[in-house]
C-alpha cells in the first residue's frame, strides 16, 4: 500500500519546452494587468456570450492534448459528488479496475464510461478516499466520495519531496490543505493558529513582513526560520532590511510572502530537524514544504476565477488622554509653536494657535479631538483577482494560474501591487520516463510608508496635541498648512508646529518604492529502469531582483512668523537605489529503491546528492549623505551634491550534500527509518567544512494489533512515535578573516566618508573592520529528540496528536557583540548552548456529521515552549541579539546565560533589592533611572488556538481564535506619546505632583526608607526621566484571527448556468484583539525589525491591520 | 530521445557530484573588504576617527556643559544635556568613535609601522593613542587601558578589564615618552596622509611635549607630587609654537565637512539651530569688552550677540538668540561652518599650560608673559585685533601680585575664553579640575536636584551589556572622575 503511494508520486508531466511556457506567461501578465478591472464580466448573468466564447476557446485549445479513449461495450453514466457538501466533483478519475480504460468526470461531476457487467469501477481523486463500485445491470452509478481529511491514511510530502503515508512517520508533521488556508494575502500568515508549535508574527498589511518559527529559536544569531521549499526546491525567504531602528524604516517584506496563496495546493510543516534532516543545514529549523496546484489527469479543462475586495483598518491605536491640550510645562496653551500636549486642562474656549500670517492667526476650540489620529488614516483597499486553468489527459497534466493583487494602503498615497503567474505540467512520455516542471513568476511594485522617526508620518501624527485637527492639515494650498512664496521671493511654511512637519507634507515629499521581479522553477526527470528503482534528477532555481528607490525632496522653507525663527523646514534631499540580485540554484539527484524483503517486511532505500549555490549581489548608491541633491525634484545619482555614496556587497556560498535514507515497514504497523547526510560547505575553513549528521525514527501503529475488535470503535487508531536527529549548519559567508574596509566614520549624526580632500590631495582611507574573523570556525549542530502519539477515537471523530520534544543547539556560529574597548564591535565565534523543551498538542474533532448535511469540525492547538540559554562560553555570560537602539533608548535584546533567548536587557528604574521598591532621588522625588535590568523575553510562554469549521449544505462558517501568553515587547510608541504628554498615563493624578508609588529613598545612613511624602512632577518624569525599561509591556494577546461565512450554490441551482461551482464568501482576518490592561499602546505583533531575530521592538512600525473582504469564486 | 535523457542525467551527475569539489567551494574570500591595508591609509582614518569624536559629540557636550552654548528654546535635540540628564545611550557613538574608529586604527598603525619599520607613523599613532586614552579616561573615569585594543591580538582579549584612572595616567606618560624617543625627522615621514601635521615631525615633537604637560597638570590637584615630576621632566622642552595648532581641516563637500556642521546639516537635523549662545559666556565677553565675542557668535539683526540663560529652553523666547559662529562650526545657516577645523591642541593652550606650570613652580619662565601670549595667540587664531587693549583691562590683566590660586584662576578662565566653541570638551575638563571659570551657573533646565553639576560621562550600554569586566552600575552624571575629587 505504502509503495503504491510512492509510485503515484512520480507524476507524469507534459514535456513542454520551457521557452514556450515563458512566452505564454508573459502574454498572460500583460493580459492580466490590462484586464484587471474588466474581469468583473465573468460574474453570472453579465455578458454570457463573451464567457461562452472564452470557454469554447479554451476547450478548442485542449483538443490538441486531450486524447479520447473509448471501447464500445456498455455505456455507464453517473455523477460523482463530495460527501461533505454534496457538491459535484469534476476531474475525478473513473477507471475500470485492472484495465487501462478510464475517464474523468466533467465540470459538473458527470461521467460516462463504457464498461462490461461484472467489472469494477474505481473512483479516485486527490484528497478523497478511493471508492470501488461493481458494475451490475444498472446503467447509472452515482458516487459520493469521502474526503480524506479526517482519515489517517493521509499522504504527506516529506523531505526531498518524497511522499509518504503519515502513519509511517516517526516524527511530527502537519499538513494544511488549501481549503484550510483561508483567505489571506500572505501564505505565511495563513498558517497562524493551525499548527501546534508554529509561531508567526506579522502586521497583516499586504506585503508586510511575517516572521515564522517552529519550536523556538535554535541559533543565537542564525536564521531561526524554517526553510521554504516550493515543489521540492528551496527558495529564499530573505528579509533584507537595514538595521536602523530610528530613521527611515521601511518594511519591504520578506520573500516567503511572494507566492500567490491561490497557487497552493497544500503546505506541509516539518517541525523539527528529524523531519527535515534530508534538506541539511538550511532545514535545521524545520521546513515549510509548499506543494503548488497541479492539473489532474484525465480531467477536462477546469477554469476557476475568483475575485475579492478587502477593506483594512488599523487594529489597535494607542489610548490617548483627552484632558490636556497643546502647551508645555502644564501651561502656555497659546504657545504658538508647541506640539506638546503638556498644556492646561481643556476648557472649551476658543484660542488662537500657530503662526501669525499677514496679521492673522488660526483659531481652535481648546478641547480634545479624540479621533484626531485615527481619522488621518484611509481604509486600506485590496482587490485580489485570480484565474486558474488546469486539466490533463491520461499521460499529462497542465496548470496555469494568473493572479493580481492591488492594494491601496491605509496611509494616503501608499500602495502595493503583486502580479503572479504560475505554469506547471507533467508528462509520462514512456513507461520508464516521466517529468514535471513548474515555473512561477512574481512581479511586485509598491510605494511604501516610512516608519520610525524623522520623516515618517507616524512620528508626525503621534506627536500632535490632543486638540490638533490633523485631518484639517490636508489642504497644503492653505498657507496655514503648507508652503508659499512671499512677496520678497522667500519660501515660507505656515504650519502651526515648530517641531513637527505636516504629515501630508511628509507624504508629498518622501517616497519609498520597491520593485521585485522573481522567477522560480523546478524541473525534474524520473527514470524507472526496473521495478522498484527510481532515479530522479531535479533542478531548480530561484532568481529575483529587489530594487528599492528612496526619494526625499530637496526643499528649504522658513516660518513666516518671526516667533518661529530657527524652526526651518529644510532637507537637502536624497535619492538612493538599493538593488539586490539573488540567485539560488539547486540540484538533487535522488535514487530510490523499494522492495519487499519478505511478505511482511518492505524496505525503501534512498541515496541522493545535492549541490546548492547561492549568490546575492547588492549595489547600493545614494546621493551624498549631507550634500543631498543639487536640483530639486530631479531624482538621479547624477544630481548628487558631492560624491555619491556607494557600496557593493557580493555574497556567494556553495554547498555539497550527500544523503541517504533507509526505511523499513513491517506489516504496515511498525516503521523504522534513518537518514544520514554529509555536507561540505564553502563558508567553513577547509579543514572543518565537511560534517556528517544522522537521524533515526520509529513509529508503531499499535491499533493494528486489535484492528477487528470492538475496542477499535473507541480507539480507532493509535500510534506512538519516537525520533532523534542531528542537523549541522554552516557559517555565513566570509567570517574567517578580519579585514579592512573603506573608512566611514559615523556619529550621533553626520559622517566622514573617505576618500577625503586635504591639502589639495585626495587621501584614501581604510580602517580595521570592526568584526573579528575566525579561521577556526566549526559547524554548529542542533540535536533533537521527540516522542509523540497520534490517537483517533470514536471512528476517527476525535483525533489527538501530542508531541514532546527537546532540542539542544551547540557550537553556535555567532557574531558575538563585544565591548568596543577591545577595538572591535563583534567577533565570529562558536559559542553556547541553547535548549528548547516543548509540548505540542493538536486536537481535531467532528462532533456533528449528519446525514442531512450538518457538519461541525472543531480544532485546536496548544504549544508550550521552554527555551533556555544554557551557556555562552567561559568568557561571556551573554551576547546581544541587538545592540539596542542607540540615541534615544538603551534597551538591548540578549541571549543571556540561564535566561530565555530574546530577553530584553537595558536601563530601568533602580530598585531596592530587599523591598523590591523603586528608589527615588530624595532631592527631586523622581525615581533613579540608572539601573540595568533584565525584562523578560519576547518568546511567549505558550500559544494556543481554537477554531471551528461548520458546514450545512452550501453554507459554511469558520472562525479561529489564537493566543500567545507571556512574552514582552518594547514600545517606542509608548515612549513617544509619554514624552509628548499624549498618553493616557501622562494624565495620572490630574498632572499634579505625586509620590512615586511603592518607592523608597536612601537616608543619610544609607538605609532605604519608605517614601510617603517626597513628590515628583509628572512632566519631569515623562519628558525625561522615564527609562527604557518602563516601556517594556506584556505582549500577551488573544486574537480573533480568522472568521468567514460563505455559501456555495448547489448543483441544481447552477444547472442552467455555465458554472460548475459558485461560492460567495465574507471573510476577515486579524479581526479582534484582546490585550492586558497594561497595553494601551500597540498590537504586540508589530515589529520594527520585520522577520529578523530581533523581535518585540515596536518602533513606530507600520501598524497591524484588521482585514475584511468579500470574495466570489466561480468554476466553469 | 532515451539516450539523450540518459546522457543528460549522466552529465549532471558528473557536473555536480564528481567535478572538483574543492575548487567549486573556494568562494569564501571576502570580495567586499580588503585583506590588508598599509599604514598610509590607516593613519588618516584613525586621525579622522579621533577628530570626529572631538568635533561631533564632544564639541556639543562640552559646548553646553562649558556654558558656551545652550539648547535653543525653539528646538529640543540637546535638552537632556541642559537638564543634566543624558541617557547612557547618548554615549554609545562617541565611545565607538574613540575606541574603534580612532584607537583600534592607531593600534594597527603601531603594529604595522613596527613591522614595516615606519617608525614615524608609529610615533604619531602612539601620541594620538595617548591623546585619545586621556580623553576617554577624563570623560568616563576608569576605562579599559592595559588590556584594551587586543581583540585580534594573538593573546586575544575580548573583555578588557577596567584600569584605575591613576594607573592609566602612568600609562599615558609612558606612551608619550616612548613615542618621543621614536621621533626622528630624518627617517621617512608621512606626507599629506598625516592630516594634522603632514608628517612634520618637529611639530609632532612639540605636540608630544605639550600633551605631556597637559597630562601632568591634570593631576596637579589630586597628586601634586606626581604632576610635578611629569611636568619637571619637560624642562627646556619646546611646546606647540604660535600658528602651529594641532588640528584637522575639513571642506564643504558632503561627507568631508566639520563633524558638528555635518551633523547639523545632515538628513536628520536638517540644519535646525539647536545650539545657541549661553548668557554665561556672552555676559563674560560683554562685561570684559572682549572683541572675540563676534568671532565666536553671530549677532542677531540688532547687531548684538544675544544669549539666553543656560538651560532656559523651556521659557518662551522673547527674542531671537545668537547662534555660534561658522568659525566654531555651529551655525546651521552658515555653510562656512563646514570649514571649521577640529582642534586637538592649540598654541594658546600650550601657553596657558606653561603659564600654570610656571605658577606652580614646575617649569621656569615668566607666567605673565605666557599668559599674555596665550590671549594674543587666541586673538590671532580668529584674526581678532585688540588683544593688547583687552589685556590692559584690570579685570583681565595677569594678577602678577596675586596668590598662586588667583593666577591659576586667571589662567584657566582665559583658557576657557580662548577655547570657546572649538575646544569645548577640554575646557569642561579644566573646569572640573580647577573649578574655573567660577561664574558657571546651574542650568535652569536641571532636573537632577539642587547643587549638582555634571561631572562625568555615563558608560555606554555597549560596555555595560557586553563587558563582564565593566562596573556593575553606571555613574550618576554628577559623580566626579578620580583627578577631580
CSV table of C-alpha atoms in Angstrom, one decimal, chain A residues 103-268:
chain,number,residue,atom,x,y,z
A,103,UNK,CA,-12.2,8.6,-18.0
A,104,UNK,CA,-12.8,11.6,-15.7
A,105,UNK,CA,-15.9,13.4,-14.5
A,106,UNK,CA,-16.7,16.6,-16.4
A,107,UNK,CA,-17.2,20.0,-14.9
A,108,UNK,CA,-20.5,19.0,-13.3
A,109,UNK,CA,-19.2,15.8,-11.9
A,110,UNK,CA,-20.8,13.6,-14.6
A,111,UNK,CA,-19.0,10.8,-16.3
A,112,UNK,CA,-19.7,8.4,-19.0
A,113,UNK,CA,-17.7,5.2,-19.4
A,114,UNK,CA,-18.1,2.0,-21.3
A,115,UNK,CA,-17.8,-1.0,-19.1
A,116,UNK,CA,-18.9,-4.5,-19.1
A,117,UNK,CA,-21.1,-6.1,-16.4
A,118,UNK,CA,-19.0,-7.6,-13.6
A,119,UNK,CA,-16.2,-5.1,-14.0
A,120,UNK,CA,-15.4,-2.8,-11.1
A,121,UNK,CA,-15.3,1.0,-11.4
A,122,UNK,CA,-12.6,2.7,-9.4
A,123,UNK,CA,-13.2,6.3,-8.5
A,124,UNK,CA,-10.2,8.1,-7.3
A,125,UNK,CA,-9.5,11.8,-6.6
A,126,UNK,CA,-6.7,13.5,-4.8
A,127,UNK,CA,-7.8,14.4,-1.3
A,128,UNK,CA,-10.6,11.7,-1.3
A,129,UNK,CA,-10.8,8.1,-0.4
A,130,UNK,CA,-10.8,5.8,-3.4
A,131,UNK,CA,-14.1,4.0,-3.9
A,132,UNK,CA,-14.9,0.9,-5.9
A,133,UNK,CA,-18.3,0.2,-7.4
A,134,UNK,CA,-19.1,-3.1,-9.1
A,135,UNK,CA,-21.0,-2.7,-12.4
A,136,UNK,CA,-24.2,-4.7,-12.4
A,137,UNK,CA,-27.1,-4.4,-14.6
A,138,UNK,CA,-27.8,-0.7,-13.8
A,139,UNK,CA,-26.6,2.0,-16.2
A,140,UNK,CA,-26.2,4.8,-13.7
A,141,UNK,CA,-24.0,4.8,-10.6
A,142,UNK,CA,-23.9,8.0,-8.5
A,143,UNK,CA,-21.0,8.0,-6.2
A,144,UNK,CA,-20.3,10.1,-3.1
A,145,UNK,CA,-16.6,10.3,-2.2
A,146,UNK,CA,-15.4,10.9,1.3
A,147,UNK,CA,-12.7,13.4,2.0
A,148,UNK,CA,-9.5,12.0,3.4
A,149,UNK,CA,-9.1,15.0,5.8
A,150,UNK,CA,-10.0,13.0,8.8
A,151,UNK,CA,-8.6,9.8,7.6
A,152,UNK,CA,-5.2,8.7,8.8
A,153,UNK,CA,-4.2,7.3,5.6
A,154,UNK,CA,-3.1,10.8,4.7
A,155,UNK,CA,-0.2,11.2,2.3
A,156,UNK,CA,2.4,13.7,3.3
A,157,UNK,CA,5.2,15.3,1.4
A,158,UNK,CA,8.3,14.7,3.4
A,159,UNK,CA,12.0,15.6,3.0
A,160,UNK,CA,13.1,16.0,-0.7
A,161,UNK,CA,9.5,15.9,-1.8
A,162,UNK,CA,9.1,12.2,-1.0
A,163,UNK,CA,5.5,11.4,-0.4
A,164,UNK,CA,4.8,9.1,2.5
A,165,UNK,CA,1.9,8.0,4.5
A,166,UNK,CA,1.6,10.0,7.6
A,167,UNK,CA,1.2,6.8,9.7
A,168,UNK,CA,4.7,5.7,8.8
A,169,UNK,CA,6.4,8.8,10.2
A,170,UNK,CA,8.3,8.7,13.4
A,171,UNK,CA,8.1,12.5,13.8
A,172,UNK,CA,5.5,15.2,13.9
A,173,UNK,CA,4.3,16.8,10.7
A,174,UNK,CA,1.3,18.8,9.9
A,175,UNK,CA,-0.4,19.4,6.6
A,176,UNK,CA,-2.6,22.3,5.8
A,177,UNK,CA,-4.7,21.9,2.7
A,178,UNK,CA,-5.9,24.7,0.5
A,179,UNK,CA,-9.4,24.7,2.0
A,180,UNK,CA,-7.9,25.4,5.4
A,181,UNK,CA,-5.6,28.2,4.3
A,182,UNK,CA,-8.4,30.7,4.4
A,183,UNK,CA,-8.3,34.0,2.6
A,184,UNK,CA,-5.1,35.7,3.3
A,185,UNK,CA,-2.8,37.7,1.1
A,186,UNK,CA,0.2,36.1,2.9
A,187,UNK,CA,0.7,32.4,2.6
A,188,UNK,CA,2.7,32.5,5.8
A,189,UNK,CA,0.1,34.3,7.9
A,190,UNK,CA,-2.4,31.8,6.6
A,191,UNK,CA,-0.8,29.2,8.8
A,192,UNK,CA,-1.3,31.1,12.1
A,193,UNK,CA,-3.0,29.1,14.7
A,194,UNK,CA,-3.2,26.0,12.6
A,195,UNK,CA,-0.1,24.1,13.6
A,196,UNK,CA,0.9,23.5,17.1
A,197,UNK,CA,4.4,24.9,17.7
A,198,UNK,CA,4.3,27.3,14.8
A,199,UNK,CA,4.9,30.9,15.9
A,200,UNK,CA,4.0,33.6,13.3
A,201,UNK,CA,4.3,37.3,13.9
A,202,UNK,CA,3.1,39.8,11.3
A,203,UNK,CA,1.4,43.1,10.9
A,204,UNK,CA,-1.1,41.8,8.3
A,205,UNK,CA,-0.7,44.6,5.8
A,206,UNK,CA,-0.3,43.2,2.2
A,207,UNK,CA,3.4,42.7,1.6
A,208,UNK,CA,4.3,43.2,5.3
A,209,UNK,CA,7.0,41.0,6.8
A,210,UNK,CA,6.0,37.8,8.6
A,211,UNK,CA,8.3,36.0,10.9
A,212,UNK,CA,7.8,32.3,11.3
A,213,UNK,CA,9.5,30.0,13.7
A,214,UNK,CA,8.9,26.4,14.7
A,215,UNK,CA,9.6,25.1,18.2
A,216,UNK,CA,11.5,28.2,19.2
A,217,UNK,CA,14.9,29.6,18.3
A,218,UNK,CA,17.8,27.2,17.9
A,219,UNK,CA,20.5,29.7,17.0
A,220,UNK,CA,21.6,32.9,18.7
A,221,UNK,CA,22.1,34.8,15.5
A,222,UNK,CA,21.5,32.5,12.6
A,223,UNK,CA,18.3,32.3,10.7
A,224,UNK,CA,15.9,30.8,13.1
A,225,UNK,CA,13.2,30.4,10.5
A,226,UNK,CA,12.3,27.2,8.6
A,227,UNK,CA,13.4,26.8,5.0
A,228,UNK,CA,10.8,27.4,2.4
A,229,UNK,CA,10.5,24.7,-0.3
A,230,UNK,CA,8.3,25.0,-3.3
A,231,UNK,CA,7.7,21.8,-5.2
A,232,UNK,CA,10.9,20.3,-3.8
A,233,UNK,CA,13.2,23.3,-4.4
A,234,UNK,CA,14.4,25.5,-1.5
A,235,UNK,CA,13.5,29.2,-2.1
A,236,UNK,CA,14.5,32.4,-0.4
A,237,UNK,CA,12.5,33.8,2.5
A,238,UNK,CA,15.0,36.6,2.9
A,239,UNK,CA,14.0,39.7,4.8
A,240,UNK,CA,16.5,42.3,3.7
A,241,UNK,CA,16.3,45.5,5.7
A,242,UNK,CA,18.5,48.0,7.3
A,243,UNK,CA,19.1,47.7,11.0
A,244,UNK,CA,18.4,51.3,11.8
A,245,UNK,CA,15.5,51.3,14.2
A,246,UNK,CA,15.4,55.0,14.4
A,247,UNK,CA,15.2,56.5,10.9
A,248,UNK,CA,13.9,55.8,7.5
A,249,UNK,CA,12.5,52.5,8.4
A,250,UNK,CA,10.6,50.8,5.5
A,251,UNK,CA,9.1,47.3,5.7
A,252,UNK,CA,9.9,45.9,2.3
A,253,UNK,CA,8.6,42.5,3.4
A,254,UNK,CA,10.1,39.0,3.2
A,255,UNK,CA,10.3,36.9,0.1
A,256,UNK,CA,8.3,34.0,1.6
A,257,UNK,CA,5.2,36.1,1.1
A,258,UNK,CA,5.8,36.4,-2.7
A,259,UNK,CA,4.0,33.2,-3.6
A,260,UNK,CA,0.4,33.7,-4.5
A,261,UNK,CA,-1.7,31.8,-1.9
A,262,UNK,CA,-4.1,30.8,-4.6
A,263,UNK,CA,-1.5,28.6,-6.2
A,264,UNK,CA,-1.0,26.5,-3.1
A,265,UNK,CA,-2.5,23.0,-3.0
A,266,UNK,CA,-1.1,22.2,0.4
A,267,UNK,CA,1.5,23.2,2.9
A,268,UNK,CA,3.4,20.6,4.9
